[in-house]
Coordinates of C-alpha atoms in Angstrom, one line a residue:
X1 CA -56.3 10.4 -14.4
X2 CA -53.9 13.2 -13.5
X3 CA -50.4 12.3 -12.2
X4 CA -50.1 12.5 -8.4
X5 CA -47.1 13.9 -6.4
X6 CA -45.5 10.8 -4.9
X7 CA -43.5 11.5 -1.7
X8 CA -42.6 7.8 -1.2
X9 CA -39.1 7.1 0.2
X10 CA -38.7 4.4 -2.5
X11 CA -39.6 3.3 -5.0
X12 CA -40.2 6.9 -5.8
X13 CA -41.0 9.3 -8.6
X14 CA -39.1 9.1 -11.9
X15 CA -38.8 12.0 -14.3
X16 CA -41.9 12.1 -16.6
X17 CA -39.8 12.5 -19.7
X18 CA -37.9 9.3 -18.8
X19 CA -41.1 7.4 -18.3
X20 CA -42.4 8.8 -21.6
X21 CA -39.3 7.7 -23.5
X22 CA -39.3 4.3 -21.9
X23 CA -43.0 3.9 -22.9
X24 CA -42.2 5.0 -26.4
X25 CA -39.4 2.4 -26.7
X26 CA -41.3 -0.4 -24.8
X27 CA -42.1 -2.5 -27.9
X28 CA -39.2 -1.4 -30.1
X29 CA -35.9 -0.2 -28.8
X30 CA -34.2 1.9 -31.4
X31 CA -35.3 -0.2 -34.3
X32 CA -34.3 -3.6 -32.9
X33 CA -38.0 -4.8 -32.9
X34 CA -37.7 -5.8 -29.2
X35 CA -38.1 -4.3 -25.8
X36 CA -35.1 -3.9 -23.6
X37 CA -36.9 -6.3 -21.2
X38 CA -36.6 -9.0 -23.8
X39 CA -33.0 -8.2 -24.9
X40 CA -30.1 -10.5 -24.3
X41 CA -27.6 -9.0 -21.9
X42 CA -24.9 -10.5 -24.2
X43 CA -26.1 -8.5 -27.2
X44 CA -24.2 -5.6 -28.7
X45 CA -27.4 -3.4 -28.1
X46 CA -27.4 -4.0 -24.4
X47 CA -23.6 -3.7 -24.1
X48 CA -24.0 -0.2 -25.7
X49 CA -26.7 0.6 -23.1
X50 CA -24.7 -0.3 -20.0
X51 CA -21.5 1.3 -21.5
X52 CA -23.4 4.5 -22.1
X53 CA -24.9 4.4 -18.6
X54 CA -21.5 3.9 -17.0
X55 CA -19.9 6.7 -19.0
X56 CA -22.7 9.2 -18.2
X57 CA -22.5 8.3 -14.5
X58 CA -18.8 8.8 -14.5
X59 CA -19.2 12.2 -16.1
X60 CA -22.0 13.3 -13.7
X61 CA -20.1 12.3 -10.6
X62 CA -16.6 12.9 -11.9
X63 CA -15.6 9.4 -10.9
X64 CA -11.8 8.9 -11.1
X65 CA -10.4 6.3 -13.5
X66 CA -9.1 4.1 -10.7
X67 CA -12.7 3.3 -9.5
X68 CA -14.9 0.5 -10.8
X69 CA -18.6 1.1 -11.4
X70 CA -20.7 -2.0 -10.8
X71 CA -24.4 -2.4 -11.6
X72 CA -25.6 -5.2 -9.3
X73 CA -28.7 -7.0 -8.0
X74 CA -29.6 -7.7 -4.5
X75 CA -30.5 -4.2 -3.1
X76 CA -28.4 -2.0 -0.9
X77 CA -29.1 -4.3 2.1
X78 CA -27.1 -7.1 0.4
X79 CA -24.1 -4.9 0.5
X80 CA -24.2 -4.9 4.3
X81 CA -22.8 -8.4 4.2
X82 CA -20.8 -8.0 1.0
X83 CA -18.8 -5.1 2.4
X84 CA -17.7 -7.0 5.4
X85 CA -16.9 -10.1 3.4
X86 CA -14.9 -8.2 0.9
X87 CA -13.1 -5.7 3.0
X88 CA -12.9 -6.8 6.7
X89 CA -10.2 -9.4 6.2
X90 CA -6.9 -7.8 7.1
X91 CA -7.4 -7.0 10.8
X92 CA -11.0 -8.2 11.0
X93 CA -12.0 -4.9 12.4
X94 CA -14.4 -2.2 11.2
X95 CA -15.7 1.1 12.7
X96 CA -19.3 2.2 12.2
X97 CA -21.1 5.5 12.7
X98 CA -24.8 4.7 13.5
X99 CA -27.2 7.5 12.7
X100 CA -30.3 5.6 11.8
X101 CA -32.2 2.5 10.7
X102 CA -29.9 1.6 7.8
X103 CA -26.5 2.2 9.4
X104 CA -27.8 0.2 12.4
X105 CA -28.8 -2.7 10.2
X106 CA -25.4 -2.5 8.3
X107 CA -23.5 -2.6 11.6
X108 CA -25.5 -5.6 12.9
X109 CA -24.9 -7.6 9.7
X110 CA -21.1 -6.8 9.6
X111 CA -20.9 -7.9 13.3
X112 CA -21.5 -11.4 12.1
X113 CA -18.1 -11.4 10.3
X114 CA -15.7 -9.5 12.5
X115 CA -14.9 -7.0 15.3
X116 CA -17.3 -4.1 14.7
X117 CA -17.2 -1.0 16.9
X118 CA -19.8 1.7 17.0
X119 CA -17.6 4.8 17.2
X120 CA -20.5 7.3 17.3
X121 CA -24.3 7.0 17.5
X122 CA -27.4 9.2 17.9
X123 CA -29.6 6.3 19.1
X124 CA -30.1 8.2 22.4
X125 CA -32.5 10.6 20.7
X126 CA -34.0 8.3 18.1
X127 CA -31.5 9.4 15.4
X128 CA -32.8 13.0 15.3
X129 CA -29.3 14.4 14.9
X130 CA -25.8 13.5 13.6
X131 CA -23.5 13.0 16.6
X132 CA -20.1 14.6 17.0
X133 CA -17.3 12.1 17.0
X134 CA -14.4 11.7 19.2
X135 CA -11.4 10.7 17.1
X136 CA -10.0 8.8 20.0
X137 CA -12.8 6.3 19.4
X138 CA -11.6 5.6 15.8
X139 CA -9.2 2.7 15.5
X140 CA -6.1 3.1 13.3
X141 CA -6.1 -0.6 12.5
X142 CA -9.7 -0.7 11.3
X143 CA -10.1 -2.2 7.9
X144 CA -12.7 0.5 7.1
X145 CA -15.0 3.2 8.5
X146 CA -18.6 2.9 7.5
X147 CA -21.6 5.3 7.6
X148 CA -24.9 5.9 5.9
X149 CA -24.6 9.5 4.5
X150 CA -28.3 10.1 4.3
X151 CA -30.6 8.2 6.5
X152 CA -33.9 7.6 4.7
X153 CA -36.1 6.7 7.7
X154 CA -34.8 9.4 10.1
X155 CA -34.1 12.1 7.7
X156 CA -30.6 13.2 8.7
X157 CA -27.4 13.7 6.6
X158 CA -23.7 13.5 7.4
X159 CA -22.0 16.4 5.7
X160 CA -18.6 16.5 7.4
X161 CA -16.6 13.4 6.3
X162 CA -14.4 12.1 9.1
X163 CA -10.7 12.8 8.5
X164 CA -9.3 9.3 9.1
X165 CA -6.5 7.2 7.5
X166 CA -8.6 4.1 6.9
X167 CA -10.8 3.5 3.9
X168 CA -14.2 5.2 4.1
X169 CA -17.3 3.4 2.8
X170 CA -20.6 5.2 2.6
X171 CA -24.2 4.2 1.7
X172 CA -25.5 7.0 -0.4
X173 CA -28.8 5.5 -1.5
X174 CA -31.1 8.4 -0.5
X175 CA -28.8 11.2 -1.7
X176 CA -27.4 9.5 -4.8
X177 CA -27.0 12.2 -7.6
X178 CA -28.8 14.9 -5.5
X179 CA -25.6 17.0 -5.3
X180 CA -22.0 16.9 -6.2
X181 CA -19.8 14.5 -4.1
X182 CA -16.0 14.1 -4.0
X183 CA -15.7 10.4 -4.9
X184 CA -12.0 10.4 -4.2
X185 CA -12.6 10.8 -0.5
X186 CA -14.1 7.3 -0.4
X187 CA -12.9 3.8 -0.9
X188 CA -16.5 2.8 -1.8
X189 CA -19.8 4.5 -2.4
X190 CA -23.0 2.6 -3.1
X191 CA -26.7 3.0 -3.3
X192 CA -30.0 1.4 -4.1
X193 CA -31.3 2.9 -7.3
X194 CA -35.0 3.1 -6.4
X195 CA -34.9 6.6 -4.8
X196 CA -33.0 8.9 -7.3
X197 CA -31.9 6.7 -10.1
X198 CA -34.2 3.9 -11.4
X199 CA -36.8 1.3 -10.5
X200 CA -36.2 -1.1 -7.6
X201 CA -33.9 -4.0 -8.5
X202 CA -30.6 -2.2 -9.2
X203 CA -27.7 -1.3 -6.8
X204 CA -24.8 0.8 -8.0
X205 CA -21.4 0.3 -6.3
X206 CA -18.4 2.6 -7.0
X207 CA -15.3 1.0 -5.6
X208 CA -11.6 2.1 -5.7
X209 CA -9.6 -0.6 -7.5
X210 CA -7.1 -1.1 -4.7
X211 CA -9.9 -2.4 -2.4
X212 CA -10.6 -5.3 -4.8
X213 CA -9.0 -8.8 -4.4
X214 CA -9.2 -9.2 -0.6
X215 CA -12.5 -11.1 -0.2
X216 CA -12.8 -13.7 2.6
X217 CA -12.7 -17.4 1.5
X218 CA -16.3 -17.8 2.5
X219 CA -17.5 -14.8 0.5
X220 CA -20.1 -16.1 -2.0
X221 CA -19.1 -15.6 -5.7
X222 CA -22.1 -13.5 -6.2
X223 CA -21.0 -11.1 -3.4
X224 CA -17.4 -10.9 -4.5
X225 CA -16.9 -7.4 -6.0
X226 CA -13.7 -8.5 -7.8
X227 CA -15.6 -11.2 -9.7
X228 CA -18.3 -8.7 -10.7
X229 CA -15.7 -6.1 -11.7
X230 CA -13.8 -8.6 -13.8
X231 CA -17.0 -9.5 -15.7
X232 CA -18.2 -5.9 -16.3
X233 CA -21.2 -6.4 -14.0
X234 CA -22.3 -9.4 -16.1
X235 CA -21.0 -12.4 -14.3
X236 CA -24.7 -13.3 -14.4
X237 CA -27.8 -11.6 -16.0
X238 CA -27.8 -8.1 -14.6
X239 CA -31.0 -6.1 -13.9
X240 CA -31.2 -5.0 -17.6
X241 CA -34.3 -2.9 -17.5
X242 CA -33.3 -1.0 -14.4
X243 CA -29.9 -0.3 -16.0
X244 CA -31.7 1.1 -19.1
X245 CA -33.9 3.3 -17.0
X246 CA -30.9 4.5 -15.0
X247 CA -29.2 5.4 -18.2
X248 CA -32.2 7.5 -19.3
X249 CA -32.1 9.2 -15.9
X250 CA -28.4 10.0 -16.2
X251 CA -29.1 11.6 -19.6
X252 CA -32.0 13.6 -18.1
X253 CA -29.7 14.8 -15.3
X254 CA -27.1 16.0 -17.9
X255 CA -29.9 17.7 -19.8
X256 CA -31.0 19.4 -16.7
X257 CA -27.5 20.8 -15.9
X258 CA -25.9 18.1 -13.9
X259 CA -25.4 17.7 -10.2
X260 CA -24.7 21.4 -9.4
X261 CA -28.1 22.3 -10.9
X262 CA -29.8 19.4 -9.1
X263 CA -28.3 20.7 -5.8
X264 CA -29.7 24.1 -6.5
X265 CA -33.1 22.7 -7.2
X266 CA -33.1 20.4 -4.2
X267 CA -31.9 23.1 -1.8
X268 CA -34.8 25.3 -3.0
X269 CA -37.3 22.5 -2.4
X270 CA -36.0 21.6 1.0
X271 CA -35.9 25.2 2.2
X272 CA -39.5 25.7 1.1
X273 CA -40.6 22.7 3.1
X274 CA -38.5 23.2 6.2
X275 CA -39.3 26.9 6.4
X276 CA -43.0 26.0 6.4
X277 CA -42.4 23.4 9.1
X278 CA -40.4 25.9 11.3
X279 CA -43.1 28.6 10.9
X280 CA -45.9 26.1 11.8
X281 CA -47.5 25.8 15.2
X282 CA -48.9 22.4 14.4
X283 CA -46.2 20.6 12.4
X284 CA -42.7 19.9 13.7
X285 CA -39.6 18.6 11.9
X286 CA -38.0 15.9 13.9
X287 CA -34.4 16.4 13.0
X288 CA -32.0 19.1 14.3
X289 CA -31.8 21.9 11.7
X290 CA -28.2 21.6 10.8
X291 CA -28.5 17.8 10.2
X292 CA -31.7 17.8 8.1
X293 CA -31.6 15.9 4.9
X294 CA -32.5 17.6 1.6
X295 CA -34.2 14.4 0.4
X296 CA -36.2 12.9 3.4
X297 CA -38.1 15.2 5.7
X298 CA -39.9 13.6 8.7
X299 CA -42.4 15.7 10.6
X300 CA -45.2 15.2 13.1
X301 CA -48.0 16.8 14.9
X302 CA -48.5 16.3 18.6
X303 CA -51.5 14.0 17.9
X304 CA -51.7 10.6 16.2
X305 CA -55.3 11.4 15.3
X306 CA -54.2 14.7 13.5
X307 CA -51.4 12.8 11.8
X308 CA -53.8 10.2 10.4
X309 CA -56.2 13.0 9.3
X310 CA -53.5 14.9 7.6
X311 CA -52.2 11.8 5.7
X312 CA -55.7 11.0 4.6
X313 CA -56.2 14.6 3.4
X314 CA -52.9 14.5 1.5
X315 CA -54.0 11.4 -0.4
X316 CA -57.3 12.9 -1.3
X317 CA -55.4 15.9 -2.7
X318 CA -53.0 13.8 -4.8
X319 CA -50.1 14.0 -2.3
X320 CA -49.4 10.3 -1.8
X321 CA -47.2 8.1 0.3
X322 CA -46.5 10.7 2.9
X323 CA -47.0 8.4 5.9
X324 CA -43.9 8.3 8.1
X325 CA -41.9 5.2 9.0
X326 CA -43.2 3.4 12.1
X327 CA -40.0 4.1 14.0
X328 CA -40.5 7.9 13.7
X329 CA -44.3 8.1 13.2
X330 CA -46.2 11.0 11.7
X331 CA -45.3 12.0 8.1
X332 CA -42.2 11.9 5.9
X333 CA -41.9 13.8 2.6
X334 CA -39.3 12.4 0.3
X335 CA -38.4 15.0 -2.3
X336 CA -35.9 13.4 -4.6
X337 CA -34.7 14.8 -7.8
X338 CA -37.8 13.9 -9.8
X339 CA -40.1 15.7 -7.4
X340 CA -40.9 19.1 -9.0
X341 CA -41.0 22.1 -6.8
X342 CA -44.8 22.4 -7.7
X343 CA -45.3 19.2 -5.6
X344 CA -43.6 20.8 -2.5
X345 CA -45.6 24.0 -3.1
X346 CA -48.8 22.0 -3.1
X347 CA -47.8 20.1 0.0
X348 CA -47.0 23.3 1.9
X349 CA -50.2 24.9 0.8
X350 CA -52.2 22.0 2.1
X351 CA -50.2 22.0 5.3
X352 CA -51.2 25.7 5.9
X353 CA -54.8 25.0 5.0
X354 CA -55.0 21.9 7.2
X355 CA -53.5 23.8 10.2
X356 CA -55.9 26.7 9.8
X357 CA -58.9 24.3 9.6
X358 CA -57.8 22.2 12.5
X359 CA -56.7 24.9 15.0
X360 CA -59.2 25.7 17.6

């Protein structure tokens, strides 16, 4: 059976060459006679895998030396509590920008551990835009400012980083490695791997060293970033297979030309799709143009019946997992790094064909 174009928001497509290499090494990793899935995380072979993965990620993102890179379990959602428990312990205050489902969940979780203030929100229009912020709302004594850079569900992205004097923490799950980012502007960046990096089961945290060592007394050992950093991400058994695949993806990215090249490709894919949506009389993008994500593009028709018919037609044509999240409805095309432009071209062609056939 031919490969389909998978527009899922995550787990998502992986580069075919990565899957082929993993398949080739499934039973015998580089002459060890064992699979990485069977390999001890204490072995020199796995230590080499995780060391190489970290070195390649540092090179790709130009991560400064005074940042720790952690390969953790628990998903990005676990960090919602971990961040508050590790960092909201000086003044017990944190400011949150809420632009969608995931920043809202993070804010709600952090609210269990301290004084959390929503300093800007676009909930009034179902997170269809990124709000302007009033710097008078930001608190100078907040322990940190938090936002989700790219909201997977609602398809918006924060491009202008607030100019504040408190540590900035950002969830970059859906835009991880899609374009260059200045790590030095942040106290912490983190993301679930199952969108642009690896299979589900791995979360990568990039944390400035001076942020470590301030966890609350009630912080569980497994959520204490200082503990994980001190043990090189191996306080317990890490998600070995996911780290291995992530390492292969990092090598693929380097071979493709790094993050500047991925940005060029992703911009081309997004332009192709959004131009088609803006030209259409049937399909409408749900996010204000200047705030649209390159990675996740929600769109709708004015009819639930048409939406369902279009989704079914997409599936029949090998364009799968394009149904939108229930909070937005309609469709959502997630076009992460591994989605080739041919997939977007095929989707746009089907959109035009569907519109022609279903316009009276």
